Structure formats: C-alpha cells, structure tokens
Coordinates of C-alpha atoms in Angstrom, one line a residue:
Chain A
M1 CA 35.1 19.5 -0.5
T2 CA 33.2 16.6 -2.0
V3 CA 35.4 14.1 -0.1
K4 CA 34.7 15.9 3.2
T5 CA 30.9 15.7 2.6
S6 CA 31.0 12.1 1.7
F7 CA 33.1 11.4 4.9
S8 CA 30.5 13.2 7.1
E9 CA 27.8 11.4 5.2
K10 CA 29.5 8.1 5.8
L11 CA 29.9 8.8 9.5
F12 CA 26.2 9.8 9.7
N13 CA 25.2 6.6 7.9
F14 CA 27.3 4.5 10.2
C15 CA 25.8 6.1 13.4
N16 CA 22.3 5.9 11.9
Y17 CA 22.7 2.1 11.3
L18 CA 24.2 1.6 14.7
F19 CA 21.4 3.6 16.3
F20 CA 18.7 1.4 14.6
I21 CA 20.5 -1.8 15.6
L22 CA 20.4 -0.6 19.2
V23 CA 16.7 0.4 18.9
G24 CA 16.0 -3.1 17.4
L25 CA 17.8 -4.8 20.2
T26 CA 16.0 -2.8 22.9
T27 CA 12.8 -3.9 21.4
L28 CA 13.7 -7.6 21.1
L29 CA 15.8 -8.3 24.2
P30 CA 13.0 -8.3 26.7
F31 CA 11.4 -11.2 24.7
V32 CA 14.7 -13.1 24.5
N33 CA 15.1 -12.7 28.3
L34 CA 11.5 -13.9 28.8
I35 CA 12.0 -16.9 26.6
A36 CA 15.2 -17.8 28.4
K37 CA 13.4 -17.5 31.8
S38 CA 10.5 -19.7 30.7
F39 CA 12.9 -22.5 29.8
S40 CA 15.3 -22.2 32.7
S41 CA 15.4 -24.2 35.9
E42 CA 13.9 -23.1 39.2
A43 CA 17.3 -22.5 40.8
A44 CA 18.7 -20.4 38.0
V45 CA 15.6 -18.2 37.8
I46 CA 15.4 -17.7 41.6
S47 CA 19.0 -16.7 41.9
G48 CA 18.5 -14.3 39.0
K49 CA 21.2 -15.7 36.8
V50 CA 19.3 -16.0 33.6
N51 CA 20.2 -13.5 30.9
L52 CA 19.6 -14.2 27.2
L53 CA 20.0 -18.0 27.2
P54 CA 18.2 -20.6 29.3
I55 CA 20.1 -22.1 32.2
G56 CA 19.2 -25.6 33.2
F57 CA 16.9 -26.2 30.3
Q58 CA 13.4 -27.5 31.1
T59 CA 10.0 -27.5 29.5
G60 CA 8.0 -28.2 32.7
T61 CA 6.8 -24.6 32.9
Y62 CA 5.0 -24.9 29.6
M63 CA 3.5 -28.3 30.6
Y64 CA 2.2 -26.6 33.7
V65 CA 0.7 -23.6 31.9
L66 CA -0.8 -25.7 29.1
K67 CA -2.5 -28.0 31.7
D68 CA -3.8 -25.1 33.8
S69 CA -7.6 -25.1 33.4
M70 CA -7.9 -21.3 34.2
F71 CA -5.3 -20.5 31.5
L72 CA -7.0 -22.7 29.0
N73 CA -10.5 -21.4 29.7
S74 CA -9.3 -17.8 29.4
L75 CA -7.5 -18.7 26.2
K76 CA -10.7 -20.1 24.8
N77 CA -12.6 -17.0 25.8
S78 CA -10.1 -14.8 24.1
I79 CA -10.1 -16.8 20.9
L80 CA -13.9 -16.7 20.8
L81 CA -13.9 -13.0 21.6
A82 CA -11.4 -12.2 18.9
I83 CA -13.4 -14.2 16.3
V84 CA -16.9 -13.0 17.1
G85 CA -15.8 -9.4 17.9
T86 CA -13.8 -9.1 14.7
A87 CA -16.5 -10.6 12.5
L88 CA -19.3 -8.3 14.0
G89 CA -17.0 -5.3 14.1
L90 CA -15.8 -5.6 10.6
F91 CA -19.4 -6.2 9.3
L92 CA -21.0 -3.3 11.1
T93 CA -18.1 -0.9 10.5
T94 CA -18.1 -1.6 6.8
I95 CA -21.8 -1.3 6.2
T96 CA -21.7 2.0 8.1
A97 CA -18.7 3.3 6.2
Y98 CA -20.2 2.6 2.8
P99 CA -23.2 5.0 2.8
L100 CA -21.1 7.6 4.5
S101 CA -18.6 7.4 1.6
R102 CA -21.4 8.1 -1.0
V103 CA -21.5 11.8 -2.0
Q104 CA -25.1 11.4 -3.1
L105 CA -26.3 10.5 0.4
R106 CA -28.4 13.5 1.6
G107 CA -27.4 14.5 5.2
R108 CA -24.1 12.8 4.9
K109 CA -22.3 15.7 6.7
W110 CA -24.6 15.5 9.6
F111 CA -24.3 11.8 9.9
L112 CA -20.5 12.0 9.8
L113 CA -20.5 14.8 12.4
M114 CA -22.6 12.6 14.7
F115 CA -20.0 9.8 14.5
I116 CA -16.9 12.1 14.8
F117 CA -18.4 13.9 17.8
T118 CA -18.2 10.6 19.7
M119 CA -14.4 10.5 19.1
L120 CA -14.0 13.9 20.8
F121 CA -16.5 13.6 23.6
S122 CA -17.8 10.7 25.6
G123 CA -20.0 10.0 28.6
G124 CA -17.1 8.7 30.6
L125 CA -16.5 5.5 32.6
I126 CA -19.3 5.7 35.2
P127 CA -22.3 6.6 32.9
T128 CA -21.1 3.9 30.5
Y129 CA -20.8 1.4 33.3
L130 CA -24.3 2.3 34.6
L131 CA -25.7 1.9 31.0
M132 CA -24.2 -1.6 30.8
H133 CA -25.6 -2.4 34.2
N134 CA -29.1 -1.2 33.1
L135 CA -28.9 -3.2 29.9
G136 CA -28.1 -6.3 32.0
L137 CA -24.8 -6.8 30.2
V138 CA -22.6 -6.8 33.3
N139 CA -21.0 -10.2 33.7
Q140 CA -22.2 -11.3 30.3
F141 CA -19.8 -12.3 27.5
P142 CA -21.3 -9.9 24.8
V143 CA -20.3 -6.8 26.9
L144 CA -16.8 -7.6 25.8
F145 CA -17.5 -7.0 22.1
L146 CA -20.9 -5.3 21.6
P147 CA -19.9 -1.8 22.8
A148 CA -16.7 -1.9 20.7
A149 CA -18.4 -3.2 17.5
I150 CA -18.2 0.1 15.7
N151 CA -14.9 1.9 16.0
V152 CA -15.2 5.4 14.5
F153 CA -11.5 5.6 13.7
N154 CA -11.6 2.3 11.8
M155 CA -14.8 3.4 10.1
L156 CA -13.2 6.6 8.8
I157 CA -10.2 4.6 7.4
I158 CA -12.6 2.3 5.5
K159 CA -14.7 5.3 4.3
N160 CA -11.6 7.1 3.0
Y161 CA -10.6 3.9 1.2
F162 CA -14.0 3.6 -0.5
E163 CA -13.8 7.2 -1.6
G164 CA -10.5 6.5 -3.3
L165 CA -12.0 3.8 -5.5
P166 CA -12.7 4.9 -9.1
D167 CA -16.2 6.1 -9.6
G168 CA -16.6 4.6 -13.1
L169 CA -17.0 1.0 -11.8
E170 CA -20.0 1.9 -9.8
E171 CA -21.6 4.0 -12.4
S172 CA -21.5 1.2 -14.9
A173 CA -22.9 -1.2 -12.4
K174 CA -25.7 1.2 -11.7
L175 CA -26.5 1.5 -15.4
D176 CA -26.8 -2.3 -15.4
G177 CA -29.4 -1.9 -12.7
A178 CA -27.5 -3.0 -9.7
S179 CA -28.7 -1.8 -6.3
N180 CA -26.4 0.0 -3.8
I181 CA -26.1 -3.1 -1.6
R182 CA -25.3 -5.3 -4.7
I183 CA -22.6 -2.8 -5.7
L184 CA -21.1 -2.8 -2.2
F185 CA -20.9 -6.6 -2.0
S186 CA -20.0 -7.6 -5.5
I187 CA -17.8 -4.6 -6.6
V188 CA -16.6 -2.5 -3.7
L189 CA -15.7 -5.1 -1.1
P190 CA -13.7 -7.3 -3.4
L191 CA -11.6 -4.3 -4.4
S192 CA -11.1 -3.3 -0.7
L193 CA -9.3 -6.4 0.6
P194 CA -6.2 -4.6 1.8
V195 CA -8.1 -2.2 3.9
L196 CA -10.5 -4.9 5.2
A197 CA -7.6 -7.1 6.1
T198 CA -6.0 -4.1 8.0
I199 CA -9.1 -3.3 9.9
A200 CA -9.7 -7.0 10.7
L201 CA -6.2 -7.1 12.2
F202 CA -6.9 -4.0 14.2
F203 CA -10.1 -5.4 15.6
A204 CA -8.6 -8.7 16.3
V205 CA -5.6 -7.2 18.1
A206 CA -7.8 -4.8 20.0
F207 CA -10.1 -7.6 21.3
W208 CA -7.2 -9.9 22.0
N209 CA -5.4 -7.3 24.0
D210 CA -8.2 -5.6 25.8
Y211 CA -8.1 -6.2 29.6
F212 CA -9.8 -3.0 30.7
T213 CA -13.3 -3.9 29.5
S214 CA -13.2 -7.3 31.2
M215 CA -11.7 -5.8 34.3
I216 CA -14.7 -3.4 34.6
Y217 CA -17.5 -5.7 33.6
I218 CA -16.5 -9.3 34.3
T219 CA -16.1 -10.9 37.6
N220 CA -17.4 -14.3 36.6
Q221 CA -14.4 -16.7 36.3
D222 CA -15.9 -18.5 33.3
F223 CA -15.9 -15.4 31.1
K224 CA -12.5 -13.9 31.9
P225 CA -10.4 -13.4 28.8
L226 CA -6.7 -14.1 28.7
Q227 CA -5.4 -10.6 29.4
L228 CA -7.5 -10.4 32.6
Y229 CA -6.2 -13.7 33.7
L230 CA -2.6 -12.6 32.9
K231 CA -3.1 -9.4 34.8
E232 CA -4.3 -11.2 37.9
L233 CA -1.4 -13.6 37.5
L234 CA 1.1 -10.7 37.3
V235 CA -0.3 -8.7 40.1
S236 CA -0.4 -11.7 42.4
S237 CA 3.2 -12.4 41.3
S238 CA 4.9 -14.4 44.1
S239 CA 1.7 -14.7 46.2
E240 CA -0.2 -17.8 47.2
F241 CA -2.0 -17.8 43.9
L242 CA 0.8 -19.7 42.3
K243 CA 2.8 -21.0 45.3
D244 CA 0.0 -23.2 46.4
N245 CA -0.6 -24.5 42.9
V246 CA 2.8 -25.1 41.5
D247 CA 3.9 -28.7 41.9
A248 CA 7.4 -28.7 43.3
A249 CA 8.3 -31.6 41.1
L250 CA 7.9 -29.5 38.0
N251 CA 11.0 -27.6 38.8
T252 CA 9.5 -24.2 37.9
T253 CA 8.8 -20.8 39.6
P254 CA 6.0 -18.3 39.5
Q255 CA 8.3 -16.0 37.5
S256 CA 8.8 -18.7 34.8
I257 CA 5.1 -19.4 34.7
Q258 CA 4.4 -15.7 34.2
A259 CA 7.1 -15.6 31.5
A260 CA 5.6 -18.7 29.7
S261 CA 2.0 -17.4 30.0
I262 CA 3.0 -14.0 28.5
L263 CA 4.8 -15.7 25.6
L264 CA 1.9 -18.0 24.9
A265 CA -0.5 -15.0 24.9
T266 CA 1.7 -13.2 22.5
L267 CA 2.3 -16.1 20.2
P268 CA -0.9 -15.7 18.1
I269 CA 0.0 -12.1 17.3
L270 CA 3.6 -12.9 16.5
M271 CA 2.3 -15.6 14.1
V272 CA -0.1 -13.5 12.1
Y273 CA 1.7 -10.2 12.2
P274 CA 4.5 -10.7 9.6
F275 CA 1.9 -11.9 7.0
L276 CA -0.4 -9.0 7.5
Q277 CA 2.3 -6.4 7.8
K278 CA 2.4 -5.4 4.1
Y279 CA -1.4 -5.0 4.2
F280 CA -1.6 -2.9 7.3
V281 CA 1.1 -0.5 6.2
K282 CA -0.6 0.0 2.9
G283 CA -4.1 0.1 4.5
V284 CA -3.1 2.7 7.1
L285 CA -1.4 4.9 4.4
V286 CA -4.4 4.9 2.1
G287 CA -6.9 5.5 4.9
S288 CA -5.3 8.0 7.1
V289 CA -3.1 10.2 5.0
K290 CA -5.1 12.1 2.5
G291 CA -2.6 14.8 1.7
Chain B
M1 CA -44.7 41.7 -8.5
K2 CA -41.6 40.9 -6.5
S3 CA -43.4 41.2 -3.1
A4 CA -46.2 39.1 -4.4
T5 CA -44.1 36.2 -5.5
A6 CA -41.7 36.2 -2.6
P7 CA -44.1 34.7 0.0
L8 CA -45.2 32.2 -2.6
E9 CA -41.7 31.0 -3.3
K10 CA -40.9 29.9 0.2
P11 CA -43.5 27.1 0.7
Q12 CA -42.7 26.0 -2.8
A13 CA -39.0 25.7 -1.9
K14 CA -39.8 23.8 1.2
N15 CA -42.0 21.6 -0.8
N16 CA -39.3 21.0 -3.3
Y17 CA -36.8 20.2 -0.6
V18 CA -39.1 17.6 0.9
K19 CA -39.8 16.3 -2.6
R20 CA -36.1 16.0 -3.4
L21 CA -35.4 14.4 0.0
A22 CA -38.2 11.9 -0.6
A23 CA -36.8 11.2 -4.1
D24 CA -33.3 10.8 -2.8
V25 CA -34.4 8.5 0.0
K26 CA -36.5 6.5 -2.5
R27 CA -33.6 6.1 -4.9
D28 CA -31.0 5.3 -2.2
W29 CA -33.3 3.7 0.4
D30 CA -30.8 0.8 0.7
L31 CA -28.0 3.2 1.6
Y32 CA -30.1 4.6 4.4
A33 CA -31.0 1.1 5.5
L34 CA -27.3 0.2 5.7
L35 CA -26.8 3.2 8.0
V36 CA -29.5 2.2 10.5
P37 CA -27.5 -0.3 12.6
G38 CA -24.6 2.1 12.9
I39 CA -26.9 5.0 14.0
L40 CA -28.7 2.8 16.5
F41 CA -25.3 1.6 17.8
L42 CA -24.2 5.2 18.3
L43 CA -27.4 6.2 20.1
L44 CA -27.3 3.3 22.4
F45 CA -23.6 2.9 23.3
K46 CA -22.2 6.5 22.7
Y47 CA -25.0 9.0 23.1
A48 CA -26.9 7.3 25.9
P49 CA -23.9 7.5 28.3
M50 CA -23.8 11.2 27.5
Y51 CA -27.3 11.5 28.8
G52 CA -25.9 9.6 31.9
I53 CA -23.7 12.7 32.6
T54 CA -26.8 14.2 34.3
I55 CA -25.9 12.2 37.3
A56 CA -23.0 14.5 37.9
F57 CA -25.7 17.0 38.8
K58 CA -27.7 14.6 41.0
D59 CA -27.2 12.6 44.2
F60 CA -27.4 9.4 42.2
N61 CA -28.5 6.3 43.9
I62 CA -28.4 3.1 41.8
F63 CA -31.6 1.8 43.4
D64 CA -33.6 5.0 42.6
G65 CA -32.3 5.2 39.0
Y66 CA -31.7 8.3 36.9
D67 CA -35.1 9.9 37.3
A68 CA -35.8 9.5 41.0
S69 CA -32.4 10.7 42.2
P70 CA -32.6 14.4 43.3
W71 CA -31.0 17.2 41.5
V72 CA -28.2 18.9 43.4
G73 CA -26.8 21.4 40.9
W74 CA -23.1 22.0 40.9
K75 CA -22.5 20.4 44.3
H76 CA -20.2 17.7 43.1
F77 CA -18.2 20.1 41.0
A78 CA -17.8 22.4 44.0
K79 CA -16.6 19.4 46.0
L80 CA -14.2 18.4 43.2
F81 CA -12.4 21.8 43.2
N82 CA -12.2 21.8 47.0
S83 CA -10.9 18.2 47.2
P84 CA -7.2 18.0 47.9
D85 CA -7.3 14.5 46.4
F86 CA -8.6 15.7 43.1
L87 CA -6.2 18.6 42.9
H88 CA -3.4 16.1 43.5
V89 CA -4.7 13.7 40.9
F90 CA -5.2 16.6 38.4
Q91 CA -1.6 17.7 39.0
N92 CA -0.3 14.2 38.3
T93 CA -2.4 14.0 35.2
V94 CA -1.1 17.2 33.8
I95 CA 2.6 16.4 34.7
I96 CA 2.5 12.9 33.1
S97 CA 0.6 14.2 30.1
F98 CA 3.0 17.0 29.5
L99 CA 6.1 14.8 29.9
K100 CA 4.5 12.3 27.5
I101 CA 3.7 15.0 24.9
G102 CA 7.0 16.8 25.3
I103 CA 9.1 13.6 24.9
L104 CA 7.0 11.2 23.0
F105 CA 5.4 13.5 20.5
P106 CA 8.6 14.6 18.7
L107 CA 10.3 11.2 19.1
P108 CA 8.5 9.4 16.2
I109 CA 9.1 12.3 13.9
L110 CA 12.8 12.1 14.6
I111 CA 12.9 8.3 14.2
A112 CA 10.9 8.5 11.0
L113 CA 13.4 11.1 9.6
L114 CA 16.4 8.9 10.5
L115 CA 14.7 5.8 9.1
N116 CA 14.0 7.7 5.9
E117 CA 17.8 8.2 5.5
I118 CA 18.4 4.5 5.4
R119 CA 19.0 3.4 1.9
R120 CA 19.2 -0.4 2.3
M121 CA 15.6 -1.5 1.9
L122 CA 16.0 -4.9 3.5
F123 CA 17.5 -3.4 6.7
K124 CA 14.9 -0.6 6.7
R125 CA 12.0 -3.1 6.4
A126 CA 13.5 -5.4 9.1
I127 CA 13.8 -2.4 11.5
Q128 CA 10.2 -1.3 10.7
T129 CA 8.9 -4.8 11.4
V130 CA 10.7 -4.9 14.7
I131 CA 9.7 -1.4 15.9
Y132 CA 6.0 -1.8 15.0
L133 CA 5.7 -4.9 17.0
P134 CA 5.3 -3.6 20.6
H135 CA 2.2 -1.7 19.4
F136 CA 0.4 -5.0 19.0
L137 CA 1.1 -6.1 22.5
S138 CA -1.4 -5.4 25.4
W139 CA -0.5 -3.2 28.3
V140 CA -0.7 -6.2 30.5
I141 CA 2.1 -7.9 28.5
V142 CA 4.2 -4.7 28.2
S143 CA 3.8 -4.2 32.0
G144 CA 4.9 -7.8 32.5
L145 CA 8.0 -7.3 30.3
F146 CA 9.0 -4.1 32.1
I147 CA 8.4 -5.6 35.6
D148 CA 10.7 -8.4 34.5
M149 CA 13.4 -6.2 32.9
L150 CA 13.5 -3.7 35.7
S151 CA 13.2 -6.1 38.7
S152 CA 16.0 -5.7 41.3
N153 CA 16.3 -9.5 41.4
G154 CA 17.9 -10.5 38.1
G155 CA 16.3 -7.8 35.9
L156 CA 18.6 -7.1 32.9
V157 CA 18.5 -3.4 33.5
N158 CA 19.7 -3.5 37.1
K159 CA 22.3 -6.1 36.1
A160 CA 23.7 -3.8 33.4
M161 CA 23.7 -0.9 35.9
G162 CA 25.5 -3.1 38.4
M163 CA 28.2 -3.8 35.8
I164 CA 29.0 -0.1 35.5
G165 CA 29.0 0.2 39.3
M166 CA 25.5 1.7 39.9
E167 CA 23.3 0.8 42.8
P168 CA 20.2 -1.2 41.9
I169 CA 16.9 0.7 41.7
S170 CA 13.4 -0.6 42.6
F171 CA 11.9 1.1 39.6
F172 CA 8.3 0.2 40.4
L173 CA 8.5 1.2 44.0
D174 CA 10.4 4.4 43.8
N175 CA 8.4 7.6 43.6
S176 CA 11.3 9.5 42.0
V177 CA 11.7 7.2 39.0
F178 CA 8.2 5.7 38.5
R179 CA 7.1 8.4 36.1
G180 CA 10.2 7.7 34.1
V181 CA 9.1 4.1 33.9
L182 CA 5.7 5.1 32.7
I183 CA 7.1 7.4 29.9
T184 CA 9.8 5.0 28.8
S185 CA 7.4 2.1 28.6
A186 CA 4.9 4.2 26.7
G187 CA 7.7 5.2 24.3
W188 CA 8.9 1.6 23.9
K189 CA 5.4 0.5 23.0
E190 CA 4.2 3.2 20.7
T191 CA 7.1 5.2 19.2
G192 CA 7.7 2.7 16.4
W193 CA 4.1 2.5 15.4
S194 CA 3.7 6.3 15.4
T195 CA 6.4 6.6 12.8
I196 CA 4.1 4.9 10.3
V197 CA 2.1 8.1 9.5
Y198 CA 5.2 10.2 9.0
L199 CA 6.8 7.6 6.8
A200 CA 3.6 7.6 4.8
A201 CA 3.7 11.4 4.6
F202 CA 7.3 11.3 3.1
A203 CA 6.0 9.3 0.2
T204 CA 3.6 12.1 -0.7
I205 CA 6.4 14.7 -1.1
D206 CA 7.3 15.4 -4.8
P207 CA 10.7 13.8 -5.6
G208 CA 11.2 16.6 -8.1
L209 CA 11.8 19.0 -5.2
Y210 CA 14.8 16.9 -4.0
E211 CA 16.2 16.8 -7.5
A212 CA 16.0 20.5 -7.8
A213 CA 17.5 21.1 -4.4
K214 CA 20.4 18.8 -5.2
I215 CA 21.1 20.7 -8.4
D216 CA 21.1 23.9 -6.4
G217 CA 23.7 22.2 -4.1
A218 CA 21.6 21.6 -1.0
G219 CA 23.1 18.9 1.3
R220 CA 21.1 16.4 3.2
M221 CA 20.5 18.8 6.2
K222 CA 19.3 21.5 3.9
Q223 CA 16.9 19.2 2.1
L224 CA 15.6 18.0 5.4
W225 CA 15.0 21.5 6.7
H226 CA 13.6 23.0 3.5
I227 CA 11.7 20.2 1.9
T228 CA 11.0 17.2 4.2
L229 CA 10.0 19.1 7.3
P230 CA 7.7 21.6 5.5
G231 CA 6.3 18.6 3.5
I232 CA 5.2 16.7 6.6
A233 CA 4.2 19.8 8.6
P234 CA 0.4 19.4 8.0
I235 CA 0.6 15.8 9.3
I236 CA 2.5 16.9 12.3
L237 CA -0.1 19.5 13.0
L238 CA -2.9 17.0 12.5
M239 CA -1.3 14.5 14.9
F240 CA -0.7 17.2 17.4
I241 CA -4.3 18.4 17.5
L242 CA -5.6 14.9 17.8
R243 CA -3.1 14.3 20.6
L244 CA -4.6 17.3 22.4
G245 CA -7.8 15.4 22.8
S246 CA -6.2 12.9 25.0
I247 CA -4.2 15.3 27.0
L248 CA -5.9 14.4 30.3
E249 CA -6.0 10.8 29.5
A250 CA -2.4 10.3 30.4
G251 CA -2.5 6.6 29.8
T252 CA -5.1 5.2 32.2
E253 CA -4.9 1.6 30.9
Q254 CA -1.2 1.7 31.2
I255 CA -1.0 3.1 34.7
L256 CA -3.8 0.8 36.0
V257 CA -1.6 -2.3 35.3
M258 CA 1.7 -0.7 36.3
Y259 CA 1.1 1.2 39.4
N260 CA 0.7 0.1 43.0
P261 CA -0.1 1.9 46.3
T262 CA 3.5 2.8 46.9
V263 CA 3.7 5.0 43.9
Y264 CA 0.0 6.3 43.9
K265 CA 1.5 9.7 45.0
V266 CA 3.2 10.3 41.6
S267 CA 1.0 8.2 39.3
D268 CA -2.6 8.4 40.3
V269 CA -4.3 10.2 37.4
I270 CA -7.9 11.2 36.7
G271 CA -8.7 8.0 34.9
T272 CA -7.3 5.7 37.6
Y273 CA -8.9 7.8 40.3
V274 CA -12.3 7.6 38.6
Y275 CA -11.9 3.9 38.3
R276 CA -11.0 3.3 42.0
M277 CA -13.4 5.8 43.5
G278 CA -16.2 5.3 41.0
L279 CA -16.3 1.6 40.6
G280 CA -14.4 0.6 43.8
N281 CA -16.2 2.9 46.2
Q282 CA -19.3 3.4 44.1
D283 CA -19.1 7.1 44.5
Y284 CA -21.0 7.5 41.2
S285 CA -22.1 11.1 41.0
F286 CA -18.8 12.6 42.2
T287 CA -16.6 10.5 39.9
T288 CA -18.9 11.3 37.0
A289 CA -18.3 14.9 37.7
V290 CA -14.6 14.2 37.6
G291 CA -15.0 12.4 34.3
V292 CA -17.1 15.3 32.8
F293 CA -14.4 17.7 33.8
E294 CA -11.8 15.7 31.9
S295 CA -14.0 15.3 28.8
V296 CA -14.9 19.0 28.7
I297 CA -11.3 20.1 29.0
A298 CA -10.2 17.7 26.3
F299 CA -13.0 18.7 24.0
T300 CA -12.2 22.4 24.5
L301 CA -8.5 21.8 23.8
V302 CA -9.2 20.1 20.5
L303 CA -11.6 22.8 19.4
A304 CA -9.2 25.6 20.5
G305 CA -6.2 23.9 18.9
N306 CA -8.1 23.5 15.7
A307 CA -9.4 27.1 15.7
L308 CA -5.9 28.5 16.5
S309 CA -4.3 26.4 13.8
R310 CA -6.9 27.6 11.2
K311 CA -6.3 31.2 12.2
Y312 CA -2.5 31.3 12.3
L313 CA -1.5 28.4 10.0
Q314 CA -4.5 28.4 7.7
R315 CA -5.0 24.7 8.3
G316 CA -7.2 22.7 10.5
I317 CA -8.5 19.2 10.8
W318 CA -12.0 20.3 9.8

C-alpha cells in the first residue's frame, strides 16, 4: 500500500517536473530564436533556416540599429519617460496613499470610494482624448506620463502596506511632537522600501511598455517612445520603411533588424528584473492578499 | 421634557459635528494637504472624462465644443443597436472574452497548484522567475515574438508542425485560428504572473491543517481538495469578480497590435472598433456611446457579481 502510493507520487512528481521544464522552454525559446536571428546572416534568415543557433554569425544588425537615429531618439524618449513618470508617479501615489491609510482621517471612506470608483467606471477613450485635446496636451511629451501618474491599484497596494506597519512607532513619534508629514518621511517611508521598490518597478515597466498612449496622442516623430517606434517597425515589416534604408553591405534583413530592436528594447527589463524579483514578490503579497 | 429637548439636541449635534470636523482638520491639516494633489488629479483626469460622456447624447462637433453641440437624446444608442457593425463587434467581444475567461482564468490556479507540489526550492524559484518574465514585456514585443514564431517562413511552430507532417498555417491571416493565437499569446504573457496571487494565498493556509490531515491518512489529492482549494477560494472569488469588470475589454491593446484587416471579421472588438471609428473617422458621439455601453455593462457585472457572491457565499470584495 505505502509502496504503491509512493510510486504514484514519484510518477506525479516526474510528470510535474517535466511539465514545468516544458513550460519554461516554451517561455524562453522565442527569445533564443530571436537572438539567433539577430546574429544570423541575411541568406540564412531569408531562407528561414535559423532555429536556436545563429547561422553565418554577424553583428552588423546591431551596428545598424544602434546607429539608427530614429531608434536612438525613441530610446532616449523612453528612458526619459520611465524616469520622470516613475518619479512623479511614485511620489504622487505615495502621498495619496498615506492619508488614506490613517484611520483618524475623517471622511476616509468617501475619499477611498472616490478613488475605487474610477477603477470600475471610466469616461472611455473618446472623452479622455477630447479632454487631452482641450488641455492642449496632444502631441506634448507630458501626456505620456501625467494622466497615468496616480494608479489606483498601486495606491491601494501602498496603502495596505502602510496599514500593516506597527502603530506604536508612529504614536511615539507623535508624542515627541512630529507632524504627520515628518512621520511619513522619516519613519514610514524608510520602513516601506520593499513596497516602494515594487511600485517603482511597476511604474517603470508600465511606462517603458506603454505604446497605446503614445499611439493615441503622439504623431510628432520627436516624442515617439520606443514601443511606438517598434510597433511601426513591426507593422511595416518587409515594406519600404526598411528596404530603402538598409545598406546592402551590412548583410542584414528587416527580420533581423526587428529581432535586434525587440531584444534591445527588452534588455533594460531583463537587466533589472532578477534583482527586483524578491522585492516585488514580497511587495505584491503584502499589498494584495489581506486574508 | 422629552419633546422640549429633542429639537434642541439636533442643532447642537450638528454644531458638535462641525466642531469635531474642524478640530480634526486642524489637528491633521497636513494629512488633508497631502491628499489635495491626488484629489485634483482624480477630478481632472478621471472624473472630467466622465462628464465628457454627455457627448454620447449630443451631436458633438469639436469646433462647437461640449456646450454648443445640440442634445439629441438616445439617438446614438438607437443607432448602435441597429448597426450590424456594432452587433458583429459586440459578438466578437463576447466570444473572445468568454474564451479568455473560460481558458485563462482557471489556468493560473492549476499552475499554482502544480508549482506548489514542487519541493526543490531552487527549481521552483527558477521556474517562477521564468514564467513571471513575459508579464514584463509590452504587447508590441509579445506580438513581435509571436509573429516571428508563427510565421510560415521559418517560424519555429510551423517548422515543428512540418516535422510531424502537418501543412503550414498562416496563423495571423487565417480567420479560423486567429482567435486561438489571441488566447494563446495572452496565456503565454500573463498566466505565470497570475499565479503569484494564488501562491501567496497558499502561504496563508495554516500548516497545522495539513499535519492533521496527514495523521488522518489523507493523501495529496485529498489534502488538495479539502484544504488547499477551500483555503484559496476567497482569493479565487475575488479575482473572478475583478475579472468581470474587464469582461468587455477582451484585450484591446493586444488585438490592436496583432490584428490586420484580413482577420477583422473574427477579432474586431469594442475597444478596437472605438479606436478606429472614434479617432480614425472622428465619429466622436457615436463611439462615445459605444464606450459608455461597454463601461455600463462592466460596472453592472462587477456590482452584480459582488452582490450575488455576498448573498450566496457570504463574501464580497466590499
């Protein structure tokens, strides 16, 4: 009896491990394929021979992309957007979350309801577009980060985290005569680094990845962020957009250029992600699951 | 005496309330001050567009503005229900949404349960790191990856299919498989990340319950059925009600980067339709009506879902 159970458990475990290895491969193989294509020669890519390893190794594709002024300009816009957007978003979201986490705040319920309502109901695309138009924000860089500066979901995560901090710290600070703002900045915030790091990562990723906002509001080439540039690059795939531009001597193809651009756009996320992982797992847990 | 004091009490209570409020605001004035930017932000960027919904009931003209455009009542909504275009788009939205909920809602729960059975922490953490990753990529990039993997010229999927003797498929141009592409790619991107909440919920289950069950001779399946699943049921419910709110969203940002005119027939949803007709054709009033229809249904579903769950399961999200 026990032997039988342990055999079926062993079989289950084996299948389970195998399953997750397959899931892992399914997630990673598209990247491996893309890397291979970005380093492969024109002939190998066009004939569709490249699988998981580069064929006819070359680095000309990357040279091309990294010299392309449109790519570089959109990259610069995205970096600026991620930095400014994250800083403003984190600041505004935190100073809003703090009062809402204080039980003594009169009218707290109503304020909260006002925020949560906007998660459930919105004016929709067209009224929002017309508002931006009326505010004169269309085709202006701030339209990319201003309307997204307070994210109610992120605000609730921070608020829940603040609520979980021990009350005693604050009370003793209050007895010493510290103001609420003083308490926030010198006691609460230093204790909240995990959740702040998480939310900063969420903001940065959201701004880095957003193509929709820029597609709606930005037509000016100078302000286009990386994702919009990439989208146009992918849609125009084998069209004139690239064919005219690619120098034949570089030994590369539109497909390789797309591959290299996608990888370069993903690189910043791949670089910060492993370091922040332990924070965001912890941060999300504390913030979203309250039993 | 009673009747004489009663009318006196009321103004006093009111007075007291105002006094208490004034005292509170005076004591915590800096808390209220911190809240001001957030409230202004909400009013400007969230509530002002809600006022803009009025243009669904007007013949809006951008040169006349909100106030000068004439009221036309339910005209645009009437047009909406009589438009074959809209009915078609609505149908697509519902089909894609239901496929996504039906397949992609249970999937993370299943993956989390299986992942929870893995005892080697190093392996578990490595898998978690890998499966969270696609969540951090943009739809533009995921779309690029899928176009590449599924292409009929050298795409890995078609090559693998060729090896087992199948004909190549143009996934992005074929009306019969394109919805499958949408659902698979959404699953590829978000399933791993969605497990995070369930994995967190496992940690809140009292380990003593498992100990007791083991002593009573319950095997893994029994423990799963009688402890783990009931333990995470509230979270499953919460996630489901939240999901209801986006039932008519169907993945606008995803579809906008993935679809093309060849597959409009099976993939044009409310969000993409509003984008094309609203911003492309500047048909502002009509597409606002379409958007309002979507918002109202979503809002109602969340309220109804919550009410039902409170009534029958004694739990709600508020």
